[in-house]
Every structure is written in structure tokens, then in C-alpha cells.
mmCIF file with all atom_site columns, C-alpha atoms in Angstrom:
data_model
loop_
_atom_site.group_PDB
_atom_site.id
_atom_site.type_symbol
_atom_site.label_atom_id
_atom_site.label_alt_id
_atom_site.label_comp_id
_atom_site.label_asym_id
_atom_site.label_entity_id
_atom_site.label_seq_id
_atom_site.pdbx_PDB_ins_code
_atom_site.Cartn_x
_atom_site.Cartn_y
_atom_site.Cartn_z
_atom_site.occupancy
_atom_site.B_iso_or_equiv
_atom_site.pdbx_formal_charge
_atom_site.auth_seq_id
_atom_site.auth_comp_id
_atom_site.auth_asym_id
_atom_site.auth_atom_id
_atom_site.pdbx_PDB_model_num
ATOM 1   C CA . MET D 1 1   ? 81.871  90.380  91.632  1.00 0.00 ? 1   MET D CA 1
ATOM 2   C CA . ALA D 1 2   ? 85.232  91.034  90.237  1.00 0.00 ? 2   ALA D CA 1
ATOM 3   C CA . SER D 1 3   ? 87.566  93.606  91.768  1.00 0.00 ? 3   SER D CA 1
ATOM 4   C CA . PRO D 1 4   ? 87.973  96.950  90.175  1.00 0.00 ? 4   PRO D CA 1
ATOM 5   C CA . LYS D 1 5   ? 90.737  97.220  87.642  1.00 0.00 ? 5   LYS D CA 1
ATOM 6   C CA . LEU D 1 6   ? 94.061  98.627  88.740  1.00 0.00 ? 6   LEU D CA 1
ATOM 7   C CA . VAL D 1 7   ? 96.161  100.770 86.627  1.00 0.00 ? 7   VAL D CA 1
ATOM 8   C CA . SER D 1 8   ? 99.551  102.702 86.757  1.00 0.00 ? 8   SER D CA 1
ATOM 9   C CA . LEU D 1 9   ? 100.802 105.667 84.824  1.00 0.00 ? 9   LEU D CA 1
ATOM 10  C CA . GLU D 1 10  ? 103.549 108.227 84.809  1.00 0.00 ? 10  GLU D CA 1
ATOM 11  C CA . PHE D 1 11  ? 102.686 112.021 84.627  1.00 0.00 ? 11  PHE D CA 1
ATOM 12  C CA . GLU D 1 12  ? 104.281 115.218 84.057  1.00 0.00 ? 12  GLU D CA 1
ATOM 13  C CA . VAL D 1 13  ? 102.493 118.604 84.496  1.00 0.00 ? 13  VAL D CA 1
ATOM 14  C CA . PHE D 1 14  ? 103.872 121.750 82.825  1.00 0.00 ? 14  PHE D CA 1
ATOM 15  C CA . GLY D 1 15  ? 103.068 125.355 83.539  1.00 0.00 ? 15  GLY D CA 1
ATOM 16  C CA . ARG D 1 16  ? 103.327 127.353 86.840  1.00 0.00 ? 16  ARG D CA 1
ATOM 17  C CA . VAL D 1 17  ? 103.506 124.134 89.039  1.00 0.00 ? 17  VAL D CA 1
ATOM 18  C CA . GLN D 1 18  ? 106.597 124.908 91.355  1.00 0.00 ? 18  GLN D CA 1
ATOM 19  C CA . GLY D 1 19  ? 106.483 127.083 94.249  1.00 0.00 ? 19  GLY D CA 1
ATOM 20  C CA . VAL D 1 20  ? 102.686 126.988 94.445  1.00 0.00 ? 20  VAL D CA 1
ATOM 21  C CA . PHE D 1 21  ? 102.290 123.877 96.629  1.00 0.00 ? 21  PHE D CA 1
ATOM 22  C CA . PHE D 1 22  ? 101.364 121.748 93.599  1.00 0.00 ? 22  PHE D CA 1
ATOM 23  C CA . ARG D 1 23  ? 102.895 118.550 95.098  1.00 0.00 ? 23  ARG D CA 1
ATOM 24  C CA . LYS D 1 24  ? 101.336 119.109 98.320  1.00 0.00 ? 24  LYS D CA 1
ATOM 25  C CA . TYR D 1 25  ? 97.844  119.492 96.688  1.00 0.00 ? 25  TYR D CA 1
ATOM 26  C CA . THR D 1 26  ? 98.659  116.569 94.363  1.00 0.00 ? 26  THR D CA 1
ATOM 27  C CA . GLN D 1 27  ? 99.447  114.332 97.526  1.00 0.00 ? 27  GLN D CA 1
ATOM 28  C CA . LYS D 1 28  ? 96.125  115.337 99.220  1.00 0.00 ? 28  LYS D CA 1
ATOM 29  C CA . GLN D 1 29  ? 94.004  114.620 96.226  1.00 0.00 ? 29  GLN D CA 1
ATOM 30  C CA . SER D 1 30  ? 95.689  111.402 95.538  1.00 0.00 ? 30  SER D CA 1
ATOM 31  C CA . LYS D 1 31  ? 95.039  110.278 99.212  1.00 0.00 ? 31  LYS D CA 1
ATOM 32  C CA . GLU D 1 32  ? 91.378  111.416 98.906  1.00 0.00 ? 32  GLU D CA 1
ATOM 33  C CA . LEU D 1 33  ? 91.059  109.164 95.699  1.00 0.00 ? 33  LEU D CA 1
ATOM 34  C CA . GLY D 1 34  ? 92.838  106.256 97.355  1.00 0.00 ? 34  GLY D CA 1
ATOM 35  C CA . LEU D 1 35  ? 95.786  106.465 95.007  1.00 0.00 ? 35  LEU D CA 1
ATOM 36  C CA . ARG D 1 36  ? 99.439  105.556 95.727  1.00 0.00 ? 36  ARG D CA 1
ATOM 37  C CA . GLY D 1 37  ? 102.374 106.935 94.058  1.00 0.00 ? 37  GLY D CA 1
ATOM 38  C CA . TRP D 1 38  ? 104.841 109.739 94.255  1.00 0.00 ? 38  TRP D CA 1
ATOM 39  C CA . CYS D 1 39  ? 105.625 113.207 92.575  1.00 0.00 ? 39  CYS D CA 1
ATOM 40  C CA . MET D 1 40  ? 108.680 115.581 92.585  1.00 0.00 ? 40  MET D CA 1
ATOM 41  C CA . ASN D 1 41  ? 109.897 118.830 91.108  1.00 0.00 ? 41  ASN D CA 1
ATOM 42  C CA . THR D 1 42  ? 112.069 118.629 88.121  1.00 0.00 ? 42  THR D CA 1
ATOM 43  C CA . PRO D 1 43  ? 115.008 120.977 87.116  1.00 0.00 ? 43  PRO D CA 1
ATOM 44  C CA . LYS D 1 44  ? 112.988 122.121 84.031  1.00 0.00 ? 44  LYS D CA 1
ATOM 45  C CA . GLY D 1 45  ? 110.181 123.516 86.045  1.00 0.00 ? 45  GLY D CA 1
ATOM 46  C CA . THR D 1 46  ? 107.623 120.646 85.847  1.00 0.00 ? 46  THR D CA 1
ATOM 47  C CA . VAL D 1 47  ? 106.173 118.091 88.290  1.00 0.00 ? 47  VAL D CA 1
ATOM 48  C CA . LEU D 1 48  ? 106.838 114.545 87.432  1.00 0.00 ? 48  LEU D CA 1
ATOM 49  C CA . GLY D 1 49  ? 105.251 111.471 89.085  1.00 0.00 ? 49  GLY D CA 1
ATOM 50  C CA . GLN D 1 50  ? 103.760 108.011 89.133  1.00 0.00 ? 50  GLN D CA 1
ATOM 51  C CA . LEU D 1 51  ? 100.351 106.980 90.459  1.00 0.00 ? 51  LEU D CA 1
ATOM 52  C CA . GLU D 1 52  ? 98.335  103.821 90.666  1.00 0.00 ? 52  GLU D CA 1
ATOM 53  C CA . GLY D 1 53  ? 94.997  102.750 91.757  1.00 0.00 ? 53  GLY D CA 1
ATOM 54  C CA . GLU D 1 54  ? 91.501  101.685 90.631  1.00 0.00 ? 54  GLU D CA 1
ATOM 55  C CA . GLN D 1 55  ? 90.961  102.879 87.023  1.00 0.00 ? 55  GLN D CA 1
ATOM 56  C CA . GLN D 1 56  ? 88.058  105.161 87.755  1.00 0.00 ? 56  GLN D CA 1
ATOM 57  C CA . GLN D 1 57  ? 89.901  107.084 90.538  1.00 0.00 ? 57  GLN D CA 1
ATOM 58  C CA . VAL D 1 58  ? 93.092  107.385 88.219  1.00 0.00 ? 58  VAL D CA 1
ATOM 59  C CA . GLU D 1 59  ? 90.938  108.910 85.537  1.00 0.00 ? 59  GLU D CA 1
ATOM 60  C CA . LYS D 1 60  ? 89.616  111.463 88.278  1.00 0.00 ? 60  LYS D CA 1
ATOM 61  C CA . MET D 1 61  ? 93.225  112.263 89.214  1.00 0.00 ? 61  MET D CA 1
ATOM 62  C CA . LYS D 1 62  ? 94.151  112.728 85.583  1.00 0.00 ? 62  LYS D CA 1
ATOM 63  C CA . GLU D 1 63  ? 91.379  115.227 85.234  1.00 0.00 ? 63  GLU D CA 1
ATOM 64  C CA . TRP D 1 64  ? 92.633  116.909 88.317  1.00 0.00 ? 64  TRP D CA 1
ATOM 65  C CA . LEU D 1 65  ? 96.203  117.134 87.135  1.00 0.00 ? 65  LEU D CA 1
ATOM 66  C CA . GLN D 1 66  ? 95.008  118.695 83.820  1.00 0.00 ? 66  GLN D CA 1
ATOM 67  C CA . HIS D 1 67  ? 92.564  121.200 84.922  1.00 0.00 ? 67  HIS D CA 1
ATOM 68  C CA . THR D 1 68  ? 92.634  121.669 88.710  1.00 0.00 ? 68  THR D CA 1
ATOM 69  C CA . GLY D 1 69  ? 95.914  121.557 90.522  1.00 0.00 ? 69  GLY D CA 1
ATOM 70  C CA . SER D 1 70  ? 96.806  123.858 93.453  1.00 0.00 ? 70  SER D CA 1
ATOM 71  C CA . PRO D 1 71  ? 94.887  127.097 93.898  1.00 0.00 ? 71  PRO D CA 1
ATOM 72  C CA . GLU D 1 72  ? 97.968  129.299 92.668  1.00 0.00 ? 72  GLU D CA 1
ATOM 73  C CA . SER D 1 73  ? 98.995  126.984 89.986  1.00 0.00 ? 73  SER D CA 1
ATOM 74  C CA . GLN D 1 74  ? 98.674  127.638 86.308  1.00 0.00 ? 74  GLN D CA 1
ATOM 75  C CA . ILE D 1 75  ? 98.572  124.334 84.346  1.00 0.00 ? 75  ILE D CA 1
ATOM 76  C CA . ASP D 1 76  ? 99.569  124.598 80.625  1.00 0.00 ? 76  ASP D CA 1
ATOM 77  C CA . ARG D 1 77  ? 99.240  120.861 80.054  1.00 0.00 ? 77  ARG D CA 1
ATOM 78  C CA . ALA D 1 78  ? 99.629  117.431 81.584  1.00 0.00 ? 78  ALA D CA 1
ATOM 79  C CA . GLU D 1 79  ? 101.131 114.507 79.822  1.00 0.00 ? 79  GLU D CA 1
ATOM 80  C CA . PHE D 1 80  ? 100.454 110.882 80.713  1.00 0.00 ? 80  PHE D CA 1
ATOM 81  C CA . ARG D 1 81  ? 102.560 107.896 79.651  1.00 0.00 ? 81  ARG D CA 1
ATOM 82  C CA . ASN D 1 82  ? 103.210 104.283 80.328  1.00 0.00 ? 82  ASN D CA 1
ATOM 83  C CA . THR D 1 83  ? 99.722  103.431 81.372  1.00 0.00 ? 83  THR D CA 1
ATOM 84  C CA . LYS D 1 84  ? 99.392  99.887  82.149  1.00 0.00 ? 84  LYS D CA 1
ATOM 85  C CA . GLU D 1 85  ? 97.065  97.465  84.042  1.00 0.00 ? 85  GLU D CA 1
ATOM 86  C CA . ILE D 1 86  ? 98.490  96.093  87.089  1.00 0.00 ? 86  ILE D CA 1
ATOM 87  C CA . ASP D 1 87  ? 97.437  93.079  89.234  1.00 0.00 ? 87  ASP D CA 1
ATOM 88  C CA . SER D 1 88  ? 98.106  94.665  92.549  1.00 0.00 ? 88  SER D CA 1
ATOM 89  C CA . PHE D 1 89  ? 99.673  97.873  94.157  1.00 0.00 ? 89  PHE D CA 1
ATOM 90  C CA . SER D 1 90  ? 103.452 97.996  93.672  1.00 0.00 ? 90  SER D CA 1
ATOM 91  C CA . PHE D 1 91  ? 103.877 100.768 96.292  1.00 0.00 ? 91  PHE D CA 1
ATOM 92  C CA . THR D 1 92  ? 103.740 98.759  99.542  1.00 0.00 ? 92  THR D CA 1
ATOM 93  C CA . SER D 1 93  ? 106.573 100.035 101.916 1.00 0.00 ? 93  SER D CA 1
ATOM 94  C CA . LYS D 1 94  ? 106.127 103.095 103.920 1.00 0.00 ? 94  LYS D CA 1
ATOM 95  C CA . LEU D 1 95  ? 108.091 106.395 103.613 1.00 0.00 ? 95  LEU D CA 1
ATOM 96  C CA . TRP D 1 96  ? 106.576 109.463 105.399 1.00 0.00 ? 96  TRP D CA 1
ATOM 97  C CA . LEU D 1 97  ? 107.399 112.718 104.019 1.00 0.00 ? 97  LEU D CA 1
ATOM 98  C CA . GLN D 1 98  ? 106.495 115.953 105.934 1.00 0.00 ? 98  GLN D CA 1
ATOM 99  C CA . ASN D 1 99  ? 107.005 119.661 105.312 1.00 0.00 ? 99  ASN D CA 1
ATOM 100 C CA . THR D 1 100 ? 107.300 119.449 101.692 1.00 0.00 ? 100 THR D CA 1
ATOM 101 C CA . GLY D 1 101 ? 106.529 122.063 99.297  1.00 0.00 ? 101 GLY D CA 1
ATOM 102 C CA . SER D 1 102 ? 109.612 124.228 99.066  1.00 0.00 ? 102 SER D CA 1
ATOM 103 C CA . PRO D 1 103 ? 113.445 123.577 98.095  1.00 0.00 ? 103 PRO D CA 1
ATOM 104 C CA . LYS D 1 104 ? 114.319 123.817 101.765 1.00 0.00 ? 104 LYS D CA 1
ATOM 105 C CA . SER D 1 105 ? 112.194 120.866 102.783 1.00 0.00 ? 105 SER D CA 1
ATOM 106 C CA . ARG D 1 106 ? 113.402 118.226 104.715 1.00 0.00 ? 106 ARG D CA 1
ATOM 107 C CA . ILE D 1 107 ? 112.432 114.800 105.653 1.00 0.00 ? 107 ILE D CA 1
ATOM 108 C CA . GLU D 1 108 ? 111.110 114.724 109.263 1.00 0.00 ? 108 GLU D CA 1
ATOM 109 C CA . LYS D 1 109 ? 110.783 110.901 109.695 1.00 0.00 ? 109 LYS D CA 1
ATOM 110 C CA . VAL D 1 110 ? 111.518 107.951 107.648 1.00 0.00 ? 110 VAL D CA 1
ATOM 111 C CA . ASP D 1 111 ? 109.912 104.599 108.675 1.00 0.00 ? 111 ASP D CA 1
ATOM 112 C CA . PHE D 1 112 ? 111.663 101.607 107.185 1.00 0.00 ? 112 PHE D CA 1
ATOM 113 C CA . ARG D 1 113 ? 110.379 98.270  108.356 1.00 0.00 ? 113 ARG D CA 1
ATOM 114 C CA . SER D 1 114 ? 111.910 95.867  106.023 1.00 0.00 ? 114 SER D CA 1
ATOM 115 C CA . GLU D 1 115 ? 115.269 94.315  105.030 1.00 0.00 ? 115 GLU D CA 1
ATOM 116 C CA . LYS D 1 116 ? 115.422 96.019  101.764 1.00 0.00 ? 116 LYS D CA 1
ATOM 117 C CA . THR D 1 117 ? 117.930 98.804  101.038 1.00 0.00 ? 117 THR D CA 1
ATOM 118 C CA . ALA D 1 118 ? 116.602 102.343 100.628 1.00 0.00 ? 118 ALA D CA 1
ATOM 119 C CA . SER D 1 119 ? 116.847 102.083 96.828  1.00 0.00 ? 119 SER D CA 1
ATOM 120 C CA . ASP D 1 120 ? 114.425 99.235  96.746  1.00 0.00 ? 120 ASP D CA 1
ATOM 121 C CA . TYR D 1 121 ? 111.748 101.213 98.677  1.00 0.00 ? 121 TYR D CA 1
ATOM 122 C CA . THR D 1 122 ? 108.411 102.141 97.271  1.00 0.00 ? 122 THR D CA 1
ATOM 123 C CA . PHE D 1 123 ? 105.732 104.148 98.897  1.00 0.00 ? 123 PHE D CA 1
ATOM 124 C CA . THR D 1 124 ? 102.279 103.664 100.622 1.00 0.00 ? 124 THR D CA 1
ATOM 125 C CA . ASP D 1 125 ? 99.715  106.327 99.876  1.00 0.00 ? 125 ASP D CA 1
ATOM 126 C CA . PHE D 1 126 ? 101.231 109.177 97.903  1.00 0.00 ? 126 PHE D CA 1
ATOM 127 C CA . SER D 1 127 ? 104.708 110.618 98.705  1.00 0.00 ? 127 SER D CA 1
ATOM 128 C CA . VAL D 1 128 ? 106.270 113.824 97.614  1.00 0.00 ? 128 VAL D CA 1
ATOM 129 C CA . HIS D 1 129 ? 109.878 114.194 96.829  1.00 0.00 ? 129 HIS D CA 1
ATOM 130 C CA . ARG D 1 130 ? 112.003 117.384 96.635  1.00 0.00 ? 130 ARG D CA 1
#
């Protein structure tokens, strides 16, 4: 039996998505679906990110980003771009982010176990950036 197809895409969510724990809930939902990636607030008031995983799970996440979000969010629209099939996960190194969800968030622990420079790091699971 063939392995499930993996896909990668970028997303941007518009509406009331900052200051409502949208990134935290995005991280939680992504982990529940077994997806990997990252998301962050933008200066223009949107949430931008990238995710990858099994195509069926990515489709569920797209639906969640378009219609569900965090309890206090109000999603106007979600845009998806650069969707592509991938052979394997590209997010493989670990960066643990905690206490995310406000502009005053700070990184509590960073776990680098490679010889790469910080700019070369990608993420396991789903990380939230400020």
C-alpha cells in the first residue's frame, strides 16, 4: 500500500485574527491533525504561515482556517498559495515555543541539537512565532 501523499502550502488568514489566540488554536489544531509548520502575526493584522502533512489532513486544516479559527476570532477569508506535493517533511529540527499569543510573548526554551545555524532551522510539529 502506498504512503499517503504529503503536501505543503502557505496560508494567510484575514479578519479579527490577532489578539484572540488564533495562533495558539492554529498550533493546537495542527498538532491534532499531525501537521507540521509555523504561523505568525503580520504587521497588517493577518496571520501568515506554512503547513505540511498528509493531503487529507491539510484539507481539514484549510477548512478550519477558513471557517473555525479560535473562539473569539472572526475570519473574513483565508488565502492559500504555493501548494505543492512533497516527498517528505521539510520541518525536521525542533524549536519549542511557549507562552505565545501576545506581543509580549517570549521564547522560554530553544532546543537546538544540530550543527546548523539558527537561520537554517525548521520546525517539528507546529510552531508559533511572534
